mmCIF file of C-alpha atoms in Angstrom:
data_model
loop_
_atom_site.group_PDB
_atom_site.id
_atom_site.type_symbol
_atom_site.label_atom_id
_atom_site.label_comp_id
_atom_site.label_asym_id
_atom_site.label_seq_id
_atom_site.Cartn_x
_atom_site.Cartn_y
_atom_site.Cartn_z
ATOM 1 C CA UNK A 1 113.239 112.892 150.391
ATOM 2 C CA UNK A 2 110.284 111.923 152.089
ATOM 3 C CA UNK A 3 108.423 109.814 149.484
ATOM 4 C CA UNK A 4 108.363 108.416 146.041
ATOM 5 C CA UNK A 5 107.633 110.445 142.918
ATOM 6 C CA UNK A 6 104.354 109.551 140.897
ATOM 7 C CA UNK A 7 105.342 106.828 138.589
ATOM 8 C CA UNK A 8 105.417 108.911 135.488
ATOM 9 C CA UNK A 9 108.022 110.966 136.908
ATOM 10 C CA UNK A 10 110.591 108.515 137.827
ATOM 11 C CA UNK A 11 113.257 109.261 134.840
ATOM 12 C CA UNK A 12 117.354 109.811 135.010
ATOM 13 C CA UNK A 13 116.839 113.612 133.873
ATOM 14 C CA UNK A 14 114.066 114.115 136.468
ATOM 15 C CA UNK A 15 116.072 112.679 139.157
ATOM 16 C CA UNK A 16 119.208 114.020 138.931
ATOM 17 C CA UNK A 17 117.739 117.850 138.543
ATOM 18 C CA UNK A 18 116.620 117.383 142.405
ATOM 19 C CA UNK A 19 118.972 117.999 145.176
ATOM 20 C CA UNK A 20 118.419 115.155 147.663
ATOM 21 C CA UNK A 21 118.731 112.455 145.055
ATOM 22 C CA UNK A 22 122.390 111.493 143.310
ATOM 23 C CA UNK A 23 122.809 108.843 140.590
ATOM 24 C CA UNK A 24 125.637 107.033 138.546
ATOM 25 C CA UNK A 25 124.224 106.583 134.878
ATOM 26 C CA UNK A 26 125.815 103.521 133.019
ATOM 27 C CA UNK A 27 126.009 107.056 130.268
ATOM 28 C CA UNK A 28 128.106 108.485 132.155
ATOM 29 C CA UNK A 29 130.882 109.589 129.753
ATOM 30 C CA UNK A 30 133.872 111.378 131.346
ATOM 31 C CA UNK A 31 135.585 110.757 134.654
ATOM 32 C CA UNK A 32 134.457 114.220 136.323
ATOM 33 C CA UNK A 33 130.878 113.652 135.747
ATOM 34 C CA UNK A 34 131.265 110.315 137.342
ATOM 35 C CA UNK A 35 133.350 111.216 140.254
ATOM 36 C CA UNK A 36 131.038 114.621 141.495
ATOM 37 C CA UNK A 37 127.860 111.962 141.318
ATOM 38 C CA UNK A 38 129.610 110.110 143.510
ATOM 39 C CA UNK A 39 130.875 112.291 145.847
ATOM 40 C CA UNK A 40 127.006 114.199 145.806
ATOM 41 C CA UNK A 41 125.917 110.828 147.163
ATOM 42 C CA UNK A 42 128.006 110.301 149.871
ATOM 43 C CA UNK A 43 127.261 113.831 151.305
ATOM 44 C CA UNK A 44 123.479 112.552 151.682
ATOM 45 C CA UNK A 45 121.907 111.756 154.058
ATOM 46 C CA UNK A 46 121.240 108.391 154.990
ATOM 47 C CA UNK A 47 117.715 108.182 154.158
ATOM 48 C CA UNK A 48 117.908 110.504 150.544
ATOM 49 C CA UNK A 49 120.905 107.455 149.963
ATOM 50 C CA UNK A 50 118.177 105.134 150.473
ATOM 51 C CA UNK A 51 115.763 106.809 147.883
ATOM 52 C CA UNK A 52 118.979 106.983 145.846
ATOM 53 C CA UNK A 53 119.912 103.597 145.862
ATOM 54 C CA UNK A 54 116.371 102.602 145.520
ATOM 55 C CA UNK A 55 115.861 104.708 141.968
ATOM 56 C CA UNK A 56 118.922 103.430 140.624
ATOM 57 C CA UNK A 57 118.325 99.836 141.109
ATOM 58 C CA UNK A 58 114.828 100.880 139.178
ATOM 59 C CA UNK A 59 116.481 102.431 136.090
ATOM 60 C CA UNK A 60 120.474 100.645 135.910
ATOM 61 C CA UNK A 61 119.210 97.728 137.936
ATOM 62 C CA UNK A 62 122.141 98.593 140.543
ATOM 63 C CA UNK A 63 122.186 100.434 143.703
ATOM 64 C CA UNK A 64 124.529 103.529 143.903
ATOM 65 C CA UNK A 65 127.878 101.694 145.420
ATOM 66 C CA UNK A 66 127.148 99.110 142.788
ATOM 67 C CA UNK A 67 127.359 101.146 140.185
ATOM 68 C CA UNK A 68 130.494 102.847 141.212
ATOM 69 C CA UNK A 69 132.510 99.718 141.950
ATOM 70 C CA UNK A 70 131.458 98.855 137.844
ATOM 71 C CA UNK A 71 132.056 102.354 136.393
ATOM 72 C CA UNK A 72 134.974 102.718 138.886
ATOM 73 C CA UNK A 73 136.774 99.875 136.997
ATOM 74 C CA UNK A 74 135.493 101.806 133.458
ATOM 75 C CA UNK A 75 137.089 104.878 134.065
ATOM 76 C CA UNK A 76 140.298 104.101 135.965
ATOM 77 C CA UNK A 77 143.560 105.790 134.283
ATOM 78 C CA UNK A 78 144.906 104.821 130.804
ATOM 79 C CA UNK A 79 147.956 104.025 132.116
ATOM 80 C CA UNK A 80 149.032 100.184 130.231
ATOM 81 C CA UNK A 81 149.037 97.635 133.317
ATOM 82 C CA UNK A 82 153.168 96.265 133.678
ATOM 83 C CA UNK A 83 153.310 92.823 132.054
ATOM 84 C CA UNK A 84 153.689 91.208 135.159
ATOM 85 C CA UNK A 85 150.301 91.998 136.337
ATOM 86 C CA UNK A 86 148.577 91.258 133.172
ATOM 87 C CA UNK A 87 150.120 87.689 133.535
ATOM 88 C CA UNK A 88 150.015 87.424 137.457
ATOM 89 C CA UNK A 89 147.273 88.628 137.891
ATOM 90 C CA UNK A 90 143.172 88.242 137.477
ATOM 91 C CA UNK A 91 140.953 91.322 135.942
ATOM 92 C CA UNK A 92 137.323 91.302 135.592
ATOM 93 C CA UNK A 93 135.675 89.226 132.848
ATOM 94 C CA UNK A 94 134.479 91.423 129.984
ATOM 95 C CA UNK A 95 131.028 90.772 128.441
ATOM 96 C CA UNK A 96 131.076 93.006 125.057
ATOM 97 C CA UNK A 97 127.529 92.962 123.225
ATOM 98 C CA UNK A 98 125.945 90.297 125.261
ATOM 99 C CA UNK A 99 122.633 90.969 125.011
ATOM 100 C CA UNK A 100 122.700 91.834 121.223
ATOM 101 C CA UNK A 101 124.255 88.133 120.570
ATOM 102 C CA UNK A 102 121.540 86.651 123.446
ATOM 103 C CA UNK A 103 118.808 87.974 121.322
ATOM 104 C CA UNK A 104 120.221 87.309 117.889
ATOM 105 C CA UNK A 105 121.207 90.900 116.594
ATOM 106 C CA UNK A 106 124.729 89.756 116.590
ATOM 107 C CA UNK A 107 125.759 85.726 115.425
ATOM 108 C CA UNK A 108 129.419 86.159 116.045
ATOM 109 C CA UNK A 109 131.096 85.893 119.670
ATOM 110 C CA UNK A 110 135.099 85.855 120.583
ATOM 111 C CA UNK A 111 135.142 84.211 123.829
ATOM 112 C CA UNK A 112 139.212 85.273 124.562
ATOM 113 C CA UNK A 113 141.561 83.986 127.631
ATOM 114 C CA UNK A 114 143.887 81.637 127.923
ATOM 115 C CA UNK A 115 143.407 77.679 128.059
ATOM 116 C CA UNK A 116 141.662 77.184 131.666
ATOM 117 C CA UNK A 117 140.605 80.046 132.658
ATOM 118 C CA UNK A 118 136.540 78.735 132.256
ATOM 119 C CA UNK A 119 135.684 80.104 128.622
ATOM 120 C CA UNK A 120 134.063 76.580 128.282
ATOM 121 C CA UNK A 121 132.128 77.300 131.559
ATOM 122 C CA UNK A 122 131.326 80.883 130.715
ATOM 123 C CA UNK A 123 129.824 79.433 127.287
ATOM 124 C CA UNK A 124 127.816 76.461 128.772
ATOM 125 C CA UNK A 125 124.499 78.818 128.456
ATOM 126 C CA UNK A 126 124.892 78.629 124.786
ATOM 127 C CA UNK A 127 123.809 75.219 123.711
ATOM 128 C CA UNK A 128 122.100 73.833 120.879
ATOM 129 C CA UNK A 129 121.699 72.985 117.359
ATOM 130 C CA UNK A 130 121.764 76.714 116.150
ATOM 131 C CA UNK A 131 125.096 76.955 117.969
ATOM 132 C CA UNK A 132 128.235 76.140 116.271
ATOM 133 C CA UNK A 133 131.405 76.363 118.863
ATOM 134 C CA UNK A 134 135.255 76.358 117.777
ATOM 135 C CA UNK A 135 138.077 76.074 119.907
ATOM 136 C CA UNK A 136 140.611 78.174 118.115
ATOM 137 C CA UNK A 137 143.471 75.487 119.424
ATOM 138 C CA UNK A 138 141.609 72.741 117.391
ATOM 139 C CA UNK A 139 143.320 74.310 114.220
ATOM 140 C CA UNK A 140 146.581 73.539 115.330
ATOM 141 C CA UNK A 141 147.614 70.771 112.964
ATOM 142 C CA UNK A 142 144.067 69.583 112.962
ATOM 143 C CA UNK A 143 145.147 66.150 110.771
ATOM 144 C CA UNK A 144 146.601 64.948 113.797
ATOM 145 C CA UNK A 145 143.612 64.934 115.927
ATOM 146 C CA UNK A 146 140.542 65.049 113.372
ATOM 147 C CA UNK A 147 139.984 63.333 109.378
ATOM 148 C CA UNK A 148 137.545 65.340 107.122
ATOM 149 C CA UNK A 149 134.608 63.164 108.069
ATOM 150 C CA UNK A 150 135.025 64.082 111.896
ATOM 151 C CA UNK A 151 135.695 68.020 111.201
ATOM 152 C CA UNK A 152 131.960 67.550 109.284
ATOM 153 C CA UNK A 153 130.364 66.412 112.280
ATOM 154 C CA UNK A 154 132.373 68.960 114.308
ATOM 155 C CA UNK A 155 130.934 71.727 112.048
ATOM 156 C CA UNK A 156 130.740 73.217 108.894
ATOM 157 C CA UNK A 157 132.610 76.065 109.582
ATOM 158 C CA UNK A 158 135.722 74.374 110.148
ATOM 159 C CA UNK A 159 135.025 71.698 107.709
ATOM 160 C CA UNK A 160 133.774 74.440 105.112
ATOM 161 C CA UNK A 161 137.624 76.357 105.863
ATOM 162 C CA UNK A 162 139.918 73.522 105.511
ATOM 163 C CA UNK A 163 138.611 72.127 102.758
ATOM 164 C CA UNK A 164 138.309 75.332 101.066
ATOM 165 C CA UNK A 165 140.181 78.649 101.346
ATOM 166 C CA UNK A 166 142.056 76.945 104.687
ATOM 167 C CA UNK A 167 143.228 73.796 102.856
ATOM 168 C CA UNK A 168 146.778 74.415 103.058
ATOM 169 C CA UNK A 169 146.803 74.648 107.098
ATOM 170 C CA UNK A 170 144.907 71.032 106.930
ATOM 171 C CA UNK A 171 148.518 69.626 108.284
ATOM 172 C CA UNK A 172 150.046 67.143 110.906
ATOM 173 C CA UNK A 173 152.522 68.060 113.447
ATOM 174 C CA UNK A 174 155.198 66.081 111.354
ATOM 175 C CA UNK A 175 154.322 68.327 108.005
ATOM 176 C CA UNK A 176 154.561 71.660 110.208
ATOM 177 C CA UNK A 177 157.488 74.021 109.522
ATOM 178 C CA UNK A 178 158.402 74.716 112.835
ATOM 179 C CA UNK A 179 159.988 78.654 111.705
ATOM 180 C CA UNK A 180 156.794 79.278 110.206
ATOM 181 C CA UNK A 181 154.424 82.017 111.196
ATOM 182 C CA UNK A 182 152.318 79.927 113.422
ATOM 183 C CA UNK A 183 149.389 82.933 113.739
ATOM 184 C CA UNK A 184 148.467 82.930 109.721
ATOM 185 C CA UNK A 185 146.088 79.887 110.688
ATOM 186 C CA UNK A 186 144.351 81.897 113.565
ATOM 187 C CA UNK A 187 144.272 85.316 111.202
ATOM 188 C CA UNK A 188 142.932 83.364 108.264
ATOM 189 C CA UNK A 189 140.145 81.213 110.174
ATOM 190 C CA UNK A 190 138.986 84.325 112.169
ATOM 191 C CA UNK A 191 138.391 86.492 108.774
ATOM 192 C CA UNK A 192 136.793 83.423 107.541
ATOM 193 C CA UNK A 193 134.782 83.000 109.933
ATOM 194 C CA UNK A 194 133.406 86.816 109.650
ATOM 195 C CA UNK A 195 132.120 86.091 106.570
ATOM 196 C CA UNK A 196 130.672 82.934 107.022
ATOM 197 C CA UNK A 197 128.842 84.021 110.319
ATOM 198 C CA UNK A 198 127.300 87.221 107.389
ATOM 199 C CA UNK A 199 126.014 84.568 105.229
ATOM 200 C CA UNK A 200 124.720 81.250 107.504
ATOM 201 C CA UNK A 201 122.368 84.049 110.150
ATOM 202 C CA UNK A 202 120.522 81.024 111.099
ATOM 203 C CA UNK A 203 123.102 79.900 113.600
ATOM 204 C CA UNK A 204 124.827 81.171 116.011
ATOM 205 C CA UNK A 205 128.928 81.243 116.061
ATOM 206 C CA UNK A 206 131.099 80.893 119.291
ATOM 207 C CA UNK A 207 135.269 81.385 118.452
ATOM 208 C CA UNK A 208 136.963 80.460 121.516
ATOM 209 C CA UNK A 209 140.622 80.913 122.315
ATOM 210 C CA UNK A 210 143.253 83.440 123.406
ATOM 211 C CA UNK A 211 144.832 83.574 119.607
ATOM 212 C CA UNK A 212 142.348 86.523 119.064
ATOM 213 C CA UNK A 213 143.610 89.016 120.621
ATOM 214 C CA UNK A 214 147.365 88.064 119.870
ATOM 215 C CA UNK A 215 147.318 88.266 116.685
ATOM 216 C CA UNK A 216 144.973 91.330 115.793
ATOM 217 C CA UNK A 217 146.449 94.540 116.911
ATOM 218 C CA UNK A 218 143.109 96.550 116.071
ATOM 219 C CA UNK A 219 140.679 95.748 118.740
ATOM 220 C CA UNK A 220 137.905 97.850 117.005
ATOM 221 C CA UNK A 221 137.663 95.258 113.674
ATOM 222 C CA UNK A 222 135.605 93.025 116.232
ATOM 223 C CA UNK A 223 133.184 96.002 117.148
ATOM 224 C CA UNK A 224 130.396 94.628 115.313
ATOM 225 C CA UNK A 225 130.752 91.238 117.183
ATOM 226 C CA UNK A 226 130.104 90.249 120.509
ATOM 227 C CA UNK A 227 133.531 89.828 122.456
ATOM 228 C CA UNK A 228 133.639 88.064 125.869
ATOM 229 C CA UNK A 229 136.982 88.328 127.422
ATOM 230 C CA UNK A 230 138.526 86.125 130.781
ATOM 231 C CA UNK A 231 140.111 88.229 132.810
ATOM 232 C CA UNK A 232 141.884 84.808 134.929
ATOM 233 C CA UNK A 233 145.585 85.683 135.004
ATOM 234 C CA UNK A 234 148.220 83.151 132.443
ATOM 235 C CA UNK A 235 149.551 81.442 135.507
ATOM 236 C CA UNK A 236 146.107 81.080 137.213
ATOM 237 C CA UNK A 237 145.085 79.785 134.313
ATOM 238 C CA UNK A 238 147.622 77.646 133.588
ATOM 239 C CA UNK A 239 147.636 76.210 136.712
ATOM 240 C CA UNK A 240 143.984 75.198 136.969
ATOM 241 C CA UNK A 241 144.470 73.509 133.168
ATOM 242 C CA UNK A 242 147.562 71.201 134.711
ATOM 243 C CA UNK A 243 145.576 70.286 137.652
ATOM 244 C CA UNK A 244 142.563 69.397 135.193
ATOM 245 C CA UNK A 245 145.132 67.030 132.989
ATOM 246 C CA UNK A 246 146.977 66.279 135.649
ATOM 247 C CA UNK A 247 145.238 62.681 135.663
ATOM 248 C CA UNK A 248 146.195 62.087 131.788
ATOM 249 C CA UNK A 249 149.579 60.226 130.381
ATOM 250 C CA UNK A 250 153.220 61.399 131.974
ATOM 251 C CA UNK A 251 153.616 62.241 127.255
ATOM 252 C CA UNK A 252 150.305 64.512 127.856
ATOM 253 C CA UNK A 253 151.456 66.259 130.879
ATOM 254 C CA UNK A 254 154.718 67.308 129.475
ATOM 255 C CA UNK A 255 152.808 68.437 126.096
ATOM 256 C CA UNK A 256 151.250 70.402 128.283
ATOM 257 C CA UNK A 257 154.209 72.127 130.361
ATOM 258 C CA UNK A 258 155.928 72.932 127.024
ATOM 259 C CA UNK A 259 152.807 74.526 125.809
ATOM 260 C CA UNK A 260 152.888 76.403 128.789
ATOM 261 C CA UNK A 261 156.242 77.722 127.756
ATOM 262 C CA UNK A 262 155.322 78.850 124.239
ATOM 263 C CA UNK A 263 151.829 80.261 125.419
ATOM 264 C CA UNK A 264 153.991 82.507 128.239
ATOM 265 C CA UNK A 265 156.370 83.735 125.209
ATOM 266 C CA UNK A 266 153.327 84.726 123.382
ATOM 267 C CA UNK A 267 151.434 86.455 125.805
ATOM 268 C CA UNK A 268 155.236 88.476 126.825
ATOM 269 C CA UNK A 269 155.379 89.255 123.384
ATOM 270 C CA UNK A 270 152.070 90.304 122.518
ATOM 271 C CA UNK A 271 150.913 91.690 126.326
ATOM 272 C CA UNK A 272 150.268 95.012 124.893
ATOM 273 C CA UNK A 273 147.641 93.779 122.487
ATOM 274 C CA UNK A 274 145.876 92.080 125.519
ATOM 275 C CA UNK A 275 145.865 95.302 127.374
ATOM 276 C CA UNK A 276 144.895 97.260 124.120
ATOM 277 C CA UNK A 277 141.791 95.205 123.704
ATOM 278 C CA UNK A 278 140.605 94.977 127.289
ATOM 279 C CA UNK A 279 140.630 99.389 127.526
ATOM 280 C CA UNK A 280 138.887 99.037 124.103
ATOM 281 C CA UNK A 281 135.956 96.875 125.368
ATOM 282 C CA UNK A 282 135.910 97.591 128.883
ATOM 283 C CA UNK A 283 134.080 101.480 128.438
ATOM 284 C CA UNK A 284 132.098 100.365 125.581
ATOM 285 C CA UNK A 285 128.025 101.396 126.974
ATOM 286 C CA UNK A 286 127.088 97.784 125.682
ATOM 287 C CA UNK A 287 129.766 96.037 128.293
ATOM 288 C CA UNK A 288 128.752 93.981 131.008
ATOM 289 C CA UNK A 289 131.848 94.008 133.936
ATOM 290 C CA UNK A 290 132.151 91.442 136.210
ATOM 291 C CA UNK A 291 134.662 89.807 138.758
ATOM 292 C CA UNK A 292 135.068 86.219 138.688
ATOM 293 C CA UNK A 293 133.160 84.255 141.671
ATOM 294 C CA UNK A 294 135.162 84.092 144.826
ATOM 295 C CA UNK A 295 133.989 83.709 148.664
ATOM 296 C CA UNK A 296 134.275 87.451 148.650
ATOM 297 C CA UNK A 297 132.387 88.418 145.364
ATOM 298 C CA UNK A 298 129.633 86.196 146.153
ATOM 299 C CA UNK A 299 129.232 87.518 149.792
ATOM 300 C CA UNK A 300 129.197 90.981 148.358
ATOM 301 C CA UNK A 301 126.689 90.088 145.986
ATOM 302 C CA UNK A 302 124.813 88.653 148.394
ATOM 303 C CA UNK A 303 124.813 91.304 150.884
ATOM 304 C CA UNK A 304 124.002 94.099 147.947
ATOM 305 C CA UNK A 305 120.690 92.458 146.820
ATOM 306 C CA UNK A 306 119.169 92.029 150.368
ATOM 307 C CA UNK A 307 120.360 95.553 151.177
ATOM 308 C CA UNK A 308 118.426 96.731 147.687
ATOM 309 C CA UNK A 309 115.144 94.329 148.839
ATOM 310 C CA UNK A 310 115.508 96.419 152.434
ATOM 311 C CA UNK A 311 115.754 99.838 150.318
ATOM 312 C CA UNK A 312 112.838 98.834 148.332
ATOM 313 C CA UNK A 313 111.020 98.056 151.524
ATOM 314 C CA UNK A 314 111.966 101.289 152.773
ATOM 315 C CA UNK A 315 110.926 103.371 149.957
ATOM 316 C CA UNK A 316 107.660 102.329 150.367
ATOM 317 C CA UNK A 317 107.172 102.688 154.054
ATOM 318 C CA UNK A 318 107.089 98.935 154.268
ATOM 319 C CA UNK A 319 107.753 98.563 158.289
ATOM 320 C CA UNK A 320 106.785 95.040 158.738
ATOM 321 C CA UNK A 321 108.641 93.918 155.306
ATOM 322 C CA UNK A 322 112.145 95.122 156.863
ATOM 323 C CA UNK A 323 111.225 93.009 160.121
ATOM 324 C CA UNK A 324 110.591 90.262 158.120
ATOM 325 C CA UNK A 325 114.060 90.115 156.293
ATOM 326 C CA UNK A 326 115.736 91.091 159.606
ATOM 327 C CA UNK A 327 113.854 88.281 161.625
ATOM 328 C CA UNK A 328 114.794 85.562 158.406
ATOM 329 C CA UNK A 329 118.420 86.851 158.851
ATOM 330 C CA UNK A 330 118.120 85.886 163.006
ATOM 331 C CA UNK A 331 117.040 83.139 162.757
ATOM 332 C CA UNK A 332 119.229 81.571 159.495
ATOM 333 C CA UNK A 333 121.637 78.706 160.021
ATOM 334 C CA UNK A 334 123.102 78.738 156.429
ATOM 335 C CA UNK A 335 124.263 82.176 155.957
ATOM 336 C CA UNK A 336 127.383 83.513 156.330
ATOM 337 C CA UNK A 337 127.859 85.189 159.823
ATOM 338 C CA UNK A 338 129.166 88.556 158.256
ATOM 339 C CA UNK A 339 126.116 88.557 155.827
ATOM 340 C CA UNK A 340 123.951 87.916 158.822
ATOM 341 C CA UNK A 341 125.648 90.426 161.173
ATOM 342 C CA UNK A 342 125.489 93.423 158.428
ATOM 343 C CA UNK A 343 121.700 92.142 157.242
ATOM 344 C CA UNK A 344 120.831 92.516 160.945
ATOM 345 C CA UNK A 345 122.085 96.027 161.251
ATOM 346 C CA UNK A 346 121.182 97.463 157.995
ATOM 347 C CA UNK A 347 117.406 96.278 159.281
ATOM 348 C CA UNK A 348 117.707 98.226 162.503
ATOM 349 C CA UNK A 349 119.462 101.240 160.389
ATOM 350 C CA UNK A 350 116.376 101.264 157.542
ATOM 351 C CA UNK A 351 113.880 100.789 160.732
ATOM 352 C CA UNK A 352 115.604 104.132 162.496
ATOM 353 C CA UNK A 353 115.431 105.767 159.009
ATOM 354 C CA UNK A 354 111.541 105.565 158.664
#
């Protein structure tokens, strides 16, 4: 391709029809179409990749790799992951309905993973008086750690539950039966909760907690919610919530490692559920994937949006623009030296492609 289409022509159906340009919709629906898009793009040539890359960060805002690494994930085989991997191991973080819930369509969100694996983190953007957040371990024989005044200030969801339809799980450790079903208070709070979000649309609702997806089989009765799931592995998580209490009382810490226990029995026994929900959510359109921050994440990241400002530059025949970001990378002192090294080259590449 030797230069950009008028404006009015830039579109997915226009593209795609010509043979020196191959993208990866976020539409793509079966595993065939996505794998011959992919597989047109790499037999390119270098500078129709660039054009590629350079319309797709336009209309999915991600160049053609980065779409594939995301869609990759989407359409990978239905086979259920072993148990050991779901609780060894880290997945991506799931972001179901974001943007519906950032603009107010939706008033619900299920923010799902286990106890330190960063929901809290993931939710600090949502602040406010219009938002109302419950930590579904906070119903857990809530007498012992909060009177009726103090669930009030708390919220009026919770308070609004146990003194209402929820009064009977108003209890104290001592006045728990210990052979009871321990997941009716998660169940009942969480249908609650759906129909006090319907009613009260002028705030917003955050349920955080793993209990969510233990206890509902049916991933699809939270379709008309927003659903954000941690993909940090139980041990992981577990791990980083010891070190985090590690400074409170020797009685606290070993609370803590005997909640571990009965948290690892219920994720064994319900691991299915958690793998159920995750290849529910994870090929929904309105799903956001992405894998938690690490060194290597971030440097990928990194590398990816200077390569797209290069591609940009090339597109539009902007010599002295690629210089610039090659002559930046030179002469930083703060970068990584692989981001540097592959900046560098991908300059001289772009410069050869002109």
């Amino acid at each position: 391709m030797e230069k950009l289409l008028p404006e009015e022509l830039v579109s997915y159906e226009n593209l795609i029809a010509r043979n020196d340009i191959s993208l990866i919709s976020d539409e793509v629906s079966s595993r065939e179409e996505f794998q011959d898009a992919f597989m047109k793009y790499l037999m390119l040539s270098r500078r129709d990749r660039r054009f590629s890359d350079y319309y797709s960060v336009k209309l999915f805002g991600s160049n053609v790799p980065e779409m594939f690494f995301s869609m990759n994930y989407r359409f990978k085989l239905d086979t259920i992951i072993p148990m050991q991997e779901t609780l060894f191991f880290s997945e991506p973080d799931l972001y179901y309905n974001k943007k519906a819930f950032d603009e107010g369509k939706i008033n619900l969100c299920f923010v799902i993973g286990y106890s330190g694996s960063g929901k809290s983190v993931l939710t600090k953007e949502y602040e406010g008086s219009n938002i109302e957040k419950v930590a579904l371990d906070d119903l857990v024989c809530p007498k012992d750690h909060f009177t009726l005044d103090q669930l009030k200030e708390t919220g009026e969801l919770m308070y609004s539950f146990f003194t209402g339809t929820g009064a009977k799980y108003y209890i104290s450790r001592e006045e728990r039966d210990v052979f009871a079903d321990h997941s009716a208070v998660f169940v009942a709070f969480i249908m609650y909760a759906m129909q006090y979000a319907t009613t009260h649309k002028d705030k917003k609702y955050i349920l955080e907690g793993i209990w969510t997806y233990l206890f509902f089989e049916d991933p699809s009765v939270f379709d008309n919610y927003a659903v954000y799931m941690k993909g940090t592995s139980l041990m992981k998580s577990k791990f980083r919530r010891l070190k985090r209490e590690s400074y409170n009382s020797p009685k606290d810490t070993w609370y803590r490692l005997i909640d571990f226990g009965i948290y690892a029995g219920d994720s064994a026994a319900h691991d299915s559920n958690v793998d159920k929900w995750r290849r529910h959510f994870e090929r929904e359109r309105t799903t956001i994937i992405k894998t938690e921050a690490n060194y290597f994440t971030i440097l990928r990241e990194n590398i990816m949006a200077q390569i797209n400002t290069i591609n940009d530059c090339f597109a539009h025949g902007d010599r002295d623009g690629i210089n610039s970001i090659m002559q930046r990378a030179i002469e930083s002192t703060s970068i990584d030296k692989t981001e540097k090294s592959l900046i560098i080259e991908e300059c001289k590449k772009a410069l050869a492609d002109l």
